[in-house]
Structures are given as structure tokens and as C-alpha cells.
Short mmCIF file of N, CA and C in Angstrom, two decimals:
data_model
loop_
_atom_site.label_atom_id
_atom_site.label_comp_id
_atom_site.label_asym_id
_atom_site.label_seq_id
_atom_site.Cartn_x
_atom_site.Cartn_y
_atom_site.Cartn_z
N MET A 1 7.27 -79.97 6.69
CA MET A 1 6.44 -78.85 7.10
C MET A 1 7.26 -77.55 7.17
N VAL A 2 8.41 -77.60 7.81
CA VAL A 2 9.26 -76.41 7.94
C VAL A 2 9.78 -75.98 6.57
N ILE A 3 10.21 -76.93 5.75
CA ILE A 3 10.72 -76.61 4.42
C ILE A 3 9.63 -75.97 3.57
N SER A 4 8.43 -76.48 3.66
CA SER A 4 7.31 -75.91 2.91
C SER A 4 7.05 -74.46 3.34
N PHE A 5 7.10 -74.20 4.64
CA PHE A 5 6.89 -72.84 5.16
C PHE A 5 7.98 -71.90 4.65
N VAL A 6 9.23 -72.36 4.67
CA VAL A 6 10.35 -71.54 4.21
C VAL A 6 10.20 -71.22 2.72
N LYS A 7 9.88 -72.22 1.90
CA LYS A 7 9.67 -71.99 0.47
C LYS A 7 8.54 -71.01 0.23
N GLN A 8 7.45 -71.17 0.99
CA GLN A 8 6.31 -70.27 0.84
C GLN A 8 6.70 -68.85 1.23
N ARG A 9 7.46 -68.69 2.29
CA ARG A 9 7.89 -67.37 2.77
C ARG A 9 8.81 -66.70 1.74
N ILE A 10 9.77 -67.45 1.23
CA ILE A 10 10.69 -66.90 0.23
C ILE A 10 9.91 -66.47 -1.00
N SER A 11 8.99 -67.30 -1.42
CA SER A 11 8.20 -67.00 -2.60
C SER A 11 7.36 -65.73 -2.41
N ARG A 12 6.74 -65.59 -1.26
CA ARG A 12 5.94 -64.39 -0.99
C ARG A 12 6.80 -63.14 -0.97
N GLU A 13 7.96 -63.24 -0.33
CA GLU A 13 8.87 -62.09 -0.27
C GLU A 13 9.33 -61.69 -1.67
N LEU A 14 9.67 -62.67 -2.48
CA LEU A 14 10.14 -62.38 -3.83
C LEU A 14 9.03 -61.76 -4.68
N VAL A 15 7.82 -62.29 -4.57
CA VAL A 15 6.69 -61.72 -5.32
C VAL A 15 6.45 -60.28 -4.89
N TYR A 16 6.50 -60.03 -3.58
CA TYR A 16 6.34 -58.67 -3.07
C TYR A 16 7.42 -57.75 -3.65
N GLN A 17 8.67 -58.20 -3.58
CA GLN A 17 9.77 -57.38 -4.06
C GLN A 17 9.65 -57.08 -5.56
N LEU A 18 9.28 -58.08 -6.33
CA LEU A 18 9.13 -57.87 -7.77
C LEU A 18 8.01 -56.88 -8.08
N ALA A 19 6.89 -57.01 -7.36
CA ALA A 19 5.76 -56.10 -7.59
C ALA A 19 6.12 -54.66 -7.22
N VAL A 20 6.72 -54.48 -6.06
CA VAL A 20 7.08 -53.13 -5.61
C VAL A 20 8.19 -52.57 -6.49
N PHE A 21 9.13 -53.42 -6.90
CA PHE A 21 10.19 -52.99 -7.81
C PHE A 21 9.58 -52.41 -9.09
N GLY A 22 8.55 -53.07 -9.60
CA GLY A 22 7.87 -52.59 -10.80
C GLY A 22 7.18 -51.25 -10.58
N VAL A 23 6.48 -51.12 -9.46
CA VAL A 23 5.77 -49.86 -9.16
C VAL A 23 6.76 -48.71 -8.99
N VAL A 24 7.82 -48.95 -8.23
CA VAL A 24 8.83 -47.91 -8.03
C VAL A 24 9.50 -47.57 -9.36
N GLY A 25 9.79 -48.58 -10.16
CA GLY A 25 10.42 -48.34 -11.46
C GLY A 25 9.56 -47.50 -12.39
N VAL A 26 8.27 -47.82 -12.45
CA VAL A 26 7.36 -47.03 -13.28
C VAL A 26 7.26 -45.60 -12.74
N SER A 27 7.20 -45.45 -11.43
CA SER A 27 7.15 -44.12 -10.82
C SER A 27 8.40 -43.31 -11.15
N ALA A 28 9.55 -43.95 -11.08
CA ALA A 28 10.81 -43.26 -11.40
C ALA A 28 10.86 -42.87 -12.88
N THR A 29 10.38 -43.75 -13.73
CA THR A 29 10.37 -43.47 -15.17
C THR A 29 9.46 -42.28 -15.48
N LEU A 30 8.28 -42.26 -14.90
CA LEU A 30 7.36 -41.14 -15.11
C LEU A 30 7.94 -39.85 -14.56
N THR A 31 8.60 -39.94 -13.41
CA THR A 31 9.25 -38.76 -12.83
C THR A 31 10.32 -38.23 -13.77
N HIS A 32 11.14 -39.12 -14.30
CA HIS A 32 12.20 -38.74 -15.24
C HIS A 32 11.58 -37.98 -16.42
N TYR A 33 10.56 -38.56 -16.99
CA TYR A 33 9.93 -37.98 -18.17
C TYR A 33 9.35 -36.60 -17.88
N PHE A 34 8.57 -36.49 -16.82
CA PHE A 34 7.88 -35.23 -16.57
C PHE A 34 8.81 -34.13 -16.04
N VAL A 35 9.82 -34.48 -15.27
CA VAL A 35 10.81 -33.48 -14.85
C VAL A 35 11.56 -32.96 -16.07
N ALA A 36 11.98 -33.86 -16.95
CA ALA A 36 12.69 -33.44 -18.16
C ALA A 36 11.79 -32.60 -19.06
N LEU A 37 10.56 -33.04 -19.23
CA LEU A 37 9.62 -32.31 -20.09
C LEU A 37 9.33 -30.92 -19.53
N PHE A 38 9.03 -30.84 -18.24
CA PHE A 38 8.76 -29.55 -17.60
C PHE A 38 9.98 -28.64 -17.70
N SER A 39 11.15 -29.19 -17.39
CA SER A 39 12.38 -28.39 -17.42
C SER A 39 12.64 -27.82 -18.81
N HIS A 40 12.41 -28.63 -19.82
CA HIS A 40 12.69 -28.19 -21.19
C HIS A 40 11.61 -27.24 -21.72
N GLU A 41 10.35 -27.63 -21.58
CA GLU A 41 9.28 -26.85 -22.20
C GLU A 41 8.90 -25.60 -21.41
N TRP A 42 8.88 -25.68 -20.11
CA TRP A 42 8.42 -24.55 -19.31
C TRP A 42 9.56 -23.71 -18.75
N ALA A 43 10.64 -24.36 -18.34
CA ALA A 43 11.76 -23.62 -17.76
C ALA A 43 12.82 -23.28 -18.80
N GLN A 44 12.61 -23.74 -20.04
CA GLN A 44 13.51 -23.43 -21.16
C GLN A 44 14.94 -23.94 -20.95
N VAL A 45 15.09 -25.04 -20.22
CA VAL A 45 16.39 -25.68 -20.04
C VAL A 45 16.68 -26.49 -21.30
N ALA A 46 17.92 -26.47 -21.76
CA ALA A 46 18.30 -27.25 -22.94
C ALA A 46 17.94 -28.71 -22.73
N LEU A 47 17.51 -29.38 -23.79
CA LEU A 47 16.97 -30.74 -23.70
C LEU A 47 17.92 -31.70 -23.00
N TYR A 48 19.20 -31.67 -23.33
CA TYR A 48 20.13 -32.62 -22.73
C TYR A 48 20.32 -32.36 -21.24
N TYR A 49 20.31 -31.10 -20.83
CA TYR A 49 20.38 -30.78 -19.40
C TYR A 49 19.07 -31.17 -18.72
N ALA A 50 17.97 -30.95 -19.39
CA ALA A 50 16.66 -31.33 -18.83
C ALA A 50 16.60 -32.84 -18.62
N ASN A 51 17.15 -33.59 -19.57
CA ASN A 51 17.18 -35.04 -19.43
C ASN A 51 18.01 -35.47 -18.22
N ILE A 52 19.13 -34.81 -18.01
CA ILE A 52 19.97 -35.12 -16.84
C ILE A 52 19.22 -34.80 -15.55
N MET A 53 18.49 -33.70 -15.54
CA MET A 53 17.69 -33.35 -14.36
C MET A 53 16.63 -34.42 -14.11
N GLY A 54 15.98 -34.87 -15.16
CA GLY A 54 14.99 -35.93 -15.03
C GLY A 54 15.61 -37.23 -14.54
N TYR A 55 16.77 -37.56 -15.09
CA TYR A 55 17.48 -38.77 -14.67
C TYR A 55 17.84 -38.70 -13.19
N CYS A 56 18.34 -37.57 -12.73
CA CYS A 56 18.70 -37.41 -11.32
C CYS A 56 17.47 -37.54 -10.41
N ALA A 57 16.36 -36.96 -10.83
CA ALA A 57 15.13 -37.09 -10.05
C ALA A 57 14.69 -38.55 -9.99
N ALA A 58 14.82 -39.26 -11.11
CA ALA A 58 14.45 -40.67 -11.15
C ALA A 58 15.37 -41.52 -10.27
N VAL A 59 16.64 -41.19 -10.24
CA VAL A 59 17.59 -41.91 -9.39
C VAL A 59 17.20 -41.73 -7.92
N ALA A 60 16.81 -40.52 -7.53
CA ALA A 60 16.38 -40.28 -6.15
C ALA A 60 15.14 -41.10 -5.81
N ILE A 61 14.15 -41.10 -6.70
CA ILE A 61 12.93 -41.89 -6.48
C ILE A 61 13.28 -43.37 -6.37
N SER A 62 14.13 -43.85 -7.25
CA SER A 62 14.52 -45.26 -7.25
C SER A 62 15.28 -45.63 -5.98
N TYR A 63 16.21 -44.80 -5.58
CA TYR A 63 17.02 -45.10 -4.39
C TYR A 63 16.15 -45.20 -3.15
N PHE A 64 15.36 -44.18 -2.91
CA PHE A 64 14.52 -44.20 -1.70
C PHE A 64 13.40 -45.23 -1.81
N GLY A 65 12.79 -45.34 -2.99
CA GLY A 65 11.70 -46.29 -3.17
C GLY A 65 12.15 -47.73 -3.03
N HIS A 66 13.24 -48.08 -3.71
CA HIS A 66 13.72 -49.46 -3.62
C HIS A 66 14.33 -49.75 -2.25
N GLY A 67 15.03 -48.78 -1.70
CA GLY A 67 15.64 -48.99 -0.39
C GLY A 67 14.61 -49.18 0.71
N LYS A 68 13.65 -48.29 0.77
CA LYS A 68 12.67 -48.32 1.86
C LYS A 68 11.48 -49.24 1.59
N LEU A 69 11.03 -49.32 0.33
CA LEU A 69 9.81 -50.08 0.03
C LEU A 69 10.10 -51.47 -0.55
N THR A 70 10.92 -51.53 -1.57
CA THR A 70 11.16 -52.81 -2.23
C THR A 70 11.96 -53.76 -1.35
N PHE A 71 13.09 -53.29 -0.84
CA PHE A 71 14.00 -54.17 -0.11
C PHE A 71 14.03 -53.91 1.39
N ARG A 72 13.36 -52.83 1.84
CA ARG A 72 13.21 -52.51 3.26
C ARG A 72 14.54 -52.51 4.01
N ARG A 73 15.43 -51.68 3.54
CA ARG A 73 16.77 -51.60 4.13
C ARG A 73 17.04 -50.20 4.68
N GLU A 74 17.99 -50.15 5.59
CA GLU A 74 18.48 -48.89 6.11
C GLU A 74 19.32 -48.24 5.02
N LEU A 75 19.10 -46.96 4.78
CA LEU A 75 19.83 -46.26 3.73
C LEU A 75 21.00 -45.49 4.33
N ASN A 76 22.14 -45.59 3.70
CA ASN A 76 23.33 -44.89 4.17
C ASN A 76 24.26 -44.64 2.98
N TRP A 77 25.38 -44.03 3.24
CA TRP A 77 26.30 -43.65 2.18
C TRP A 77 26.83 -44.85 1.40
N PRO A 78 27.30 -45.93 2.03
CA PRO A 78 27.79 -47.08 1.26
C PRO A 78 26.70 -47.69 0.36
N VAL A 79 25.47 -47.74 0.85
CA VAL A 79 24.37 -48.26 0.04
C VAL A 79 24.14 -47.34 -1.16
N PHE A 80 24.17 -46.03 -0.93
CA PHE A 80 23.99 -45.10 -2.05
C PHE A 80 25.09 -45.25 -3.09
N LEU A 81 26.32 -45.42 -2.65
CA LEU A 81 27.43 -45.59 -3.61
C LEU A 81 27.23 -46.84 -4.46
N ARG A 82 26.83 -47.95 -3.82
CA ARG A 82 26.56 -49.17 -4.58
C ARG A 82 25.41 -48.95 -5.56
N PHE A 83 24.37 -48.24 -5.09
CA PHE A 83 23.22 -47.95 -5.95
C PHE A 83 23.65 -47.11 -7.16
N ALA A 84 24.46 -46.09 -6.92
CA ALA A 84 24.92 -45.23 -8.01
C ALA A 84 25.75 -46.01 -9.01
N ILE A 85 26.60 -46.90 -8.52
CA ILE A 85 27.41 -47.73 -9.41
C ILE A 85 26.52 -48.59 -10.31
N VAL A 86 25.51 -49.22 -9.70
CA VAL A 86 24.59 -50.06 -10.48
C VAL A 86 23.80 -49.21 -11.47
N SER A 87 23.33 -48.06 -11.04
CA SER A 87 22.54 -47.19 -11.91
C SER A 87 23.34 -46.75 -13.13
N LEU A 88 24.54 -46.29 -12.91
CA LEU A 88 25.38 -45.84 -14.03
C LEU A 88 25.85 -47.00 -14.90
N THR A 89 26.14 -48.14 -14.28
CA THR A 89 26.57 -49.31 -15.04
C THR A 89 25.46 -49.83 -15.94
N THR A 90 24.25 -49.90 -15.41
CA THR A 90 23.14 -50.40 -16.24
C THR A 90 22.76 -49.39 -17.33
N LEU A 91 22.93 -48.11 -17.04
CA LEU A 91 22.72 -47.10 -18.08
C LEU A 91 23.72 -47.32 -19.22
N GLY A 92 24.99 -47.49 -18.87
CA GLY A 92 26.01 -47.76 -19.88
C GLY A 92 25.78 -49.07 -20.62
N LEU A 93 25.36 -50.09 -19.88
CA LEU A 93 25.08 -51.39 -20.49
C LEU A 93 23.93 -51.30 -21.48
N SER A 94 22.91 -50.53 -21.13
CA SER A 94 21.78 -50.38 -22.06
C SER A 94 22.23 -49.71 -23.36
N GLU A 95 23.11 -48.73 -23.25
CA GLU A 95 23.64 -48.07 -24.44
C GLU A 95 24.50 -49.04 -25.26
N LEU A 96 25.29 -49.84 -24.58
CA LEU A 96 26.15 -50.82 -25.26
C LEU A 96 25.31 -51.88 -25.98
N ILE A 97 24.24 -52.34 -25.33
CA ILE A 97 23.36 -53.33 -25.97
C ILE A 97 22.73 -52.73 -27.23
N LEU A 98 22.26 -51.49 -27.12
CA LEU A 98 21.68 -50.84 -28.30
C LEU A 98 22.71 -50.73 -29.43
N LEU A 99 23.90 -50.29 -29.08
CA LEU A 99 24.96 -50.16 -30.07
C LEU A 99 25.27 -51.50 -30.73
N ALA A 100 25.43 -52.52 -29.92
CA ALA A 100 25.77 -53.85 -30.45
C ALA A 100 24.67 -54.40 -31.35
N LEU A 101 23.44 -54.31 -30.89
CA LEU A 101 22.35 -54.89 -31.68
C LEU A 101 22.08 -54.11 -32.95
N GLU A 102 22.03 -52.79 -32.82
CA GLU A 102 21.67 -51.97 -33.98
C GLU A 102 22.82 -51.80 -34.97
N THR A 103 23.97 -51.47 -34.48
CA THR A 103 25.10 -51.15 -35.36
C THR A 103 25.84 -52.39 -35.84
N TRP A 104 26.20 -53.25 -34.92
CA TRP A 104 27.04 -54.39 -35.28
C TRP A 104 26.25 -55.57 -35.83
N LEU A 105 25.01 -55.76 -35.33
CA LEU A 105 24.22 -56.92 -35.76
C LEU A 105 23.06 -56.55 -36.67
N ALA A 106 22.88 -55.26 -36.93
CA ALA A 106 21.83 -54.76 -37.82
C ALA A 106 20.41 -55.19 -37.41
N VAL A 107 20.18 -55.24 -36.10
CA VAL A 107 18.85 -55.54 -35.57
C VAL A 107 18.05 -54.24 -35.57
N SER A 108 16.77 -54.30 -35.85
CA SER A 108 15.96 -53.08 -35.90
C SER A 108 15.94 -52.39 -34.53
N HIS A 109 15.73 -51.08 -34.56
CA HIS A 109 15.73 -50.31 -33.31
C HIS A 109 14.59 -50.74 -32.39
N ARG A 110 13.47 -51.18 -32.95
CA ARG A 110 12.35 -51.62 -32.12
C ARG A 110 12.70 -52.88 -31.33
N ILE A 111 13.33 -53.81 -31.99
CA ILE A 111 13.74 -55.04 -31.30
C ILE A 111 14.87 -54.73 -30.32
N SER A 112 15.79 -53.88 -30.72
CA SER A 112 16.90 -53.50 -29.84
C SER A 112 16.39 -52.87 -28.55
N LEU A 113 15.46 -51.94 -28.68
CA LEU A 113 14.88 -51.31 -27.49
C LEU A 113 14.12 -52.33 -26.64
N ALA A 114 13.41 -53.24 -27.29
CA ALA A 114 12.68 -54.28 -26.56
C ALA A 114 13.64 -55.14 -25.75
N VAL A 115 14.77 -55.48 -26.34
CA VAL A 115 15.78 -56.27 -25.61
C VAL A 115 16.26 -55.50 -24.39
N VAL A 116 16.53 -54.21 -24.56
CA VAL A 116 17.00 -53.38 -23.45
C VAL A 116 15.96 -53.31 -22.33
N VAL A 117 14.71 -53.00 -22.69
CA VAL A 117 13.71 -52.82 -21.64
C VAL A 117 13.30 -54.14 -20.99
N CYS A 118 13.64 -55.26 -21.61
CA CYS A 118 13.36 -56.56 -20.99
C CYS A 118 14.54 -57.08 -20.16
N THR A 119 15.76 -56.71 -20.52
CA THR A 119 16.92 -57.25 -19.81
C THR A 119 17.44 -56.34 -18.69
N ILE A 120 17.47 -55.06 -18.92
CA ILE A 120 18.06 -54.15 -17.93
C ILE A 120 17.32 -54.18 -16.60
N PRO A 121 15.98 -54.16 -16.57
CA PRO A 121 15.31 -54.25 -15.27
C PRO A 121 15.62 -55.55 -14.51
N VAL A 122 15.76 -56.66 -15.23
CA VAL A 122 16.10 -57.93 -14.58
C VAL A 122 17.49 -57.85 -13.96
N ILE A 123 18.44 -57.34 -14.72
CA ILE A 123 19.81 -57.17 -14.21
C ILE A 123 19.82 -56.22 -13.02
N THR A 124 19.09 -55.12 -13.13
CA THR A 124 19.03 -54.14 -12.05
C THR A 124 18.42 -54.75 -10.79
N PHE A 125 17.34 -55.51 -10.95
CA PHE A 125 16.72 -56.15 -9.79
C PHE A 125 17.70 -57.10 -9.11
N LEU A 126 18.35 -57.94 -9.89
CA LEU A 126 19.28 -58.91 -9.30
C LEU A 126 20.45 -58.22 -8.60
N LEU A 127 21.04 -57.22 -9.24
CA LEU A 127 22.15 -56.50 -8.60
C LEU A 127 21.68 -55.75 -7.35
N SER A 128 20.48 -55.20 -7.40
CA SER A 128 19.94 -54.49 -6.24
C SER A 128 19.70 -55.44 -5.08
N LYS A 129 19.10 -56.57 -5.37
CA LYS A 129 18.77 -57.55 -4.33
C LYS A 129 20.03 -58.20 -3.75
N LEU A 130 20.95 -58.58 -4.62
CA LEU A 130 22.11 -59.35 -4.18
C LEU A 130 23.30 -58.50 -3.72
N TRP A 131 23.35 -57.23 -4.13
CA TRP A 131 24.51 -56.42 -3.77
C TRP A 131 24.13 -55.09 -3.14
N VAL A 132 23.36 -54.28 -3.82
CA VAL A 132 23.09 -52.92 -3.35
C VAL A 132 22.37 -52.94 -2.00
N PHE A 133 21.24 -53.63 -1.94
CA PHE A 133 20.41 -53.64 -0.73
C PHE A 133 20.48 -54.97 -0.01
N ARG A 134 21.61 -55.66 -0.11
CA ARG A 134 21.76 -56.98 0.50
C ARG A 134 21.57 -56.89 2.01
N LYS A 135 21.17 -58.02 2.58
CA LYS A 135 21.02 -58.08 4.03
C LYS A 135 22.41 -58.12 4.65
N SER A 136 22.57 -57.42 5.74
CA SER A 136 23.89 -57.33 6.39
C SER A 136 24.33 -58.65 6.97
#
């Protein structure tokens, strides 16, 4: 009876975290896109700078959204540093995967991008759950 309750509780928590992780992720992605688009088209910021502005806005949405909503943790400087490390590492990893698949293995860009968008969120979720927003 107790084991069944624990399994059910873990399962519910994980389903909640995965669902909220997805909502926060989509929100951050849309924020990135529209901040970059607005900055470039309306504020006349160079595209690459506009993209960085969008990325920074998305990082803020992700940090607060995942910290407070997905994993329900207290946010502080050490948590932010771990979050930034994961964010930059997964960004670099996504670029490396694209390079490896497209350049070295001659995989089409559509499949390469599909691999990135299917693997990076899983890696990010696991690193966020197990390291960035881990329970004290």
C-alpha cells in the first residue's frame, strides 16, 4: 500500500513537471522569437544583437518559470549559476550536434534539427531536475 502510494506520487509529480516544463519552454521560445523580431524590425537592432536580446529574455523566462513553477524551488545566485551553465552548455551542444550530423555525417538539415529539438529538451530537463533545481 505504501509503495503504491509513493509510486503514484512520484509519477504525478513527474507528469506535472514535464507538462509545466513544456509550457514554460514554449513560452520562453515565443518570447525569444518576438523580442528578437521586435528588436530587429521595429527598433532597428542588428539581427545578431536582436537574437542575443531574445535569447536573454528567454533565459529569464526559463529561469523564473522553471524555478518557481516547474520545480518549485527557492531561487538564488548558486541556482542561477548552475542554470546559466546548463543553458550555455546545451546551446553549445545543440550547435555541435548540428555540426556533427550535417557536416561530418551528411545528414539533412531537417533531420539534424529534428534530432536537436528532440534531444536537447530531454537533456535540459534531466540536468535541471537533477542538478540545477535539485532538492537541498
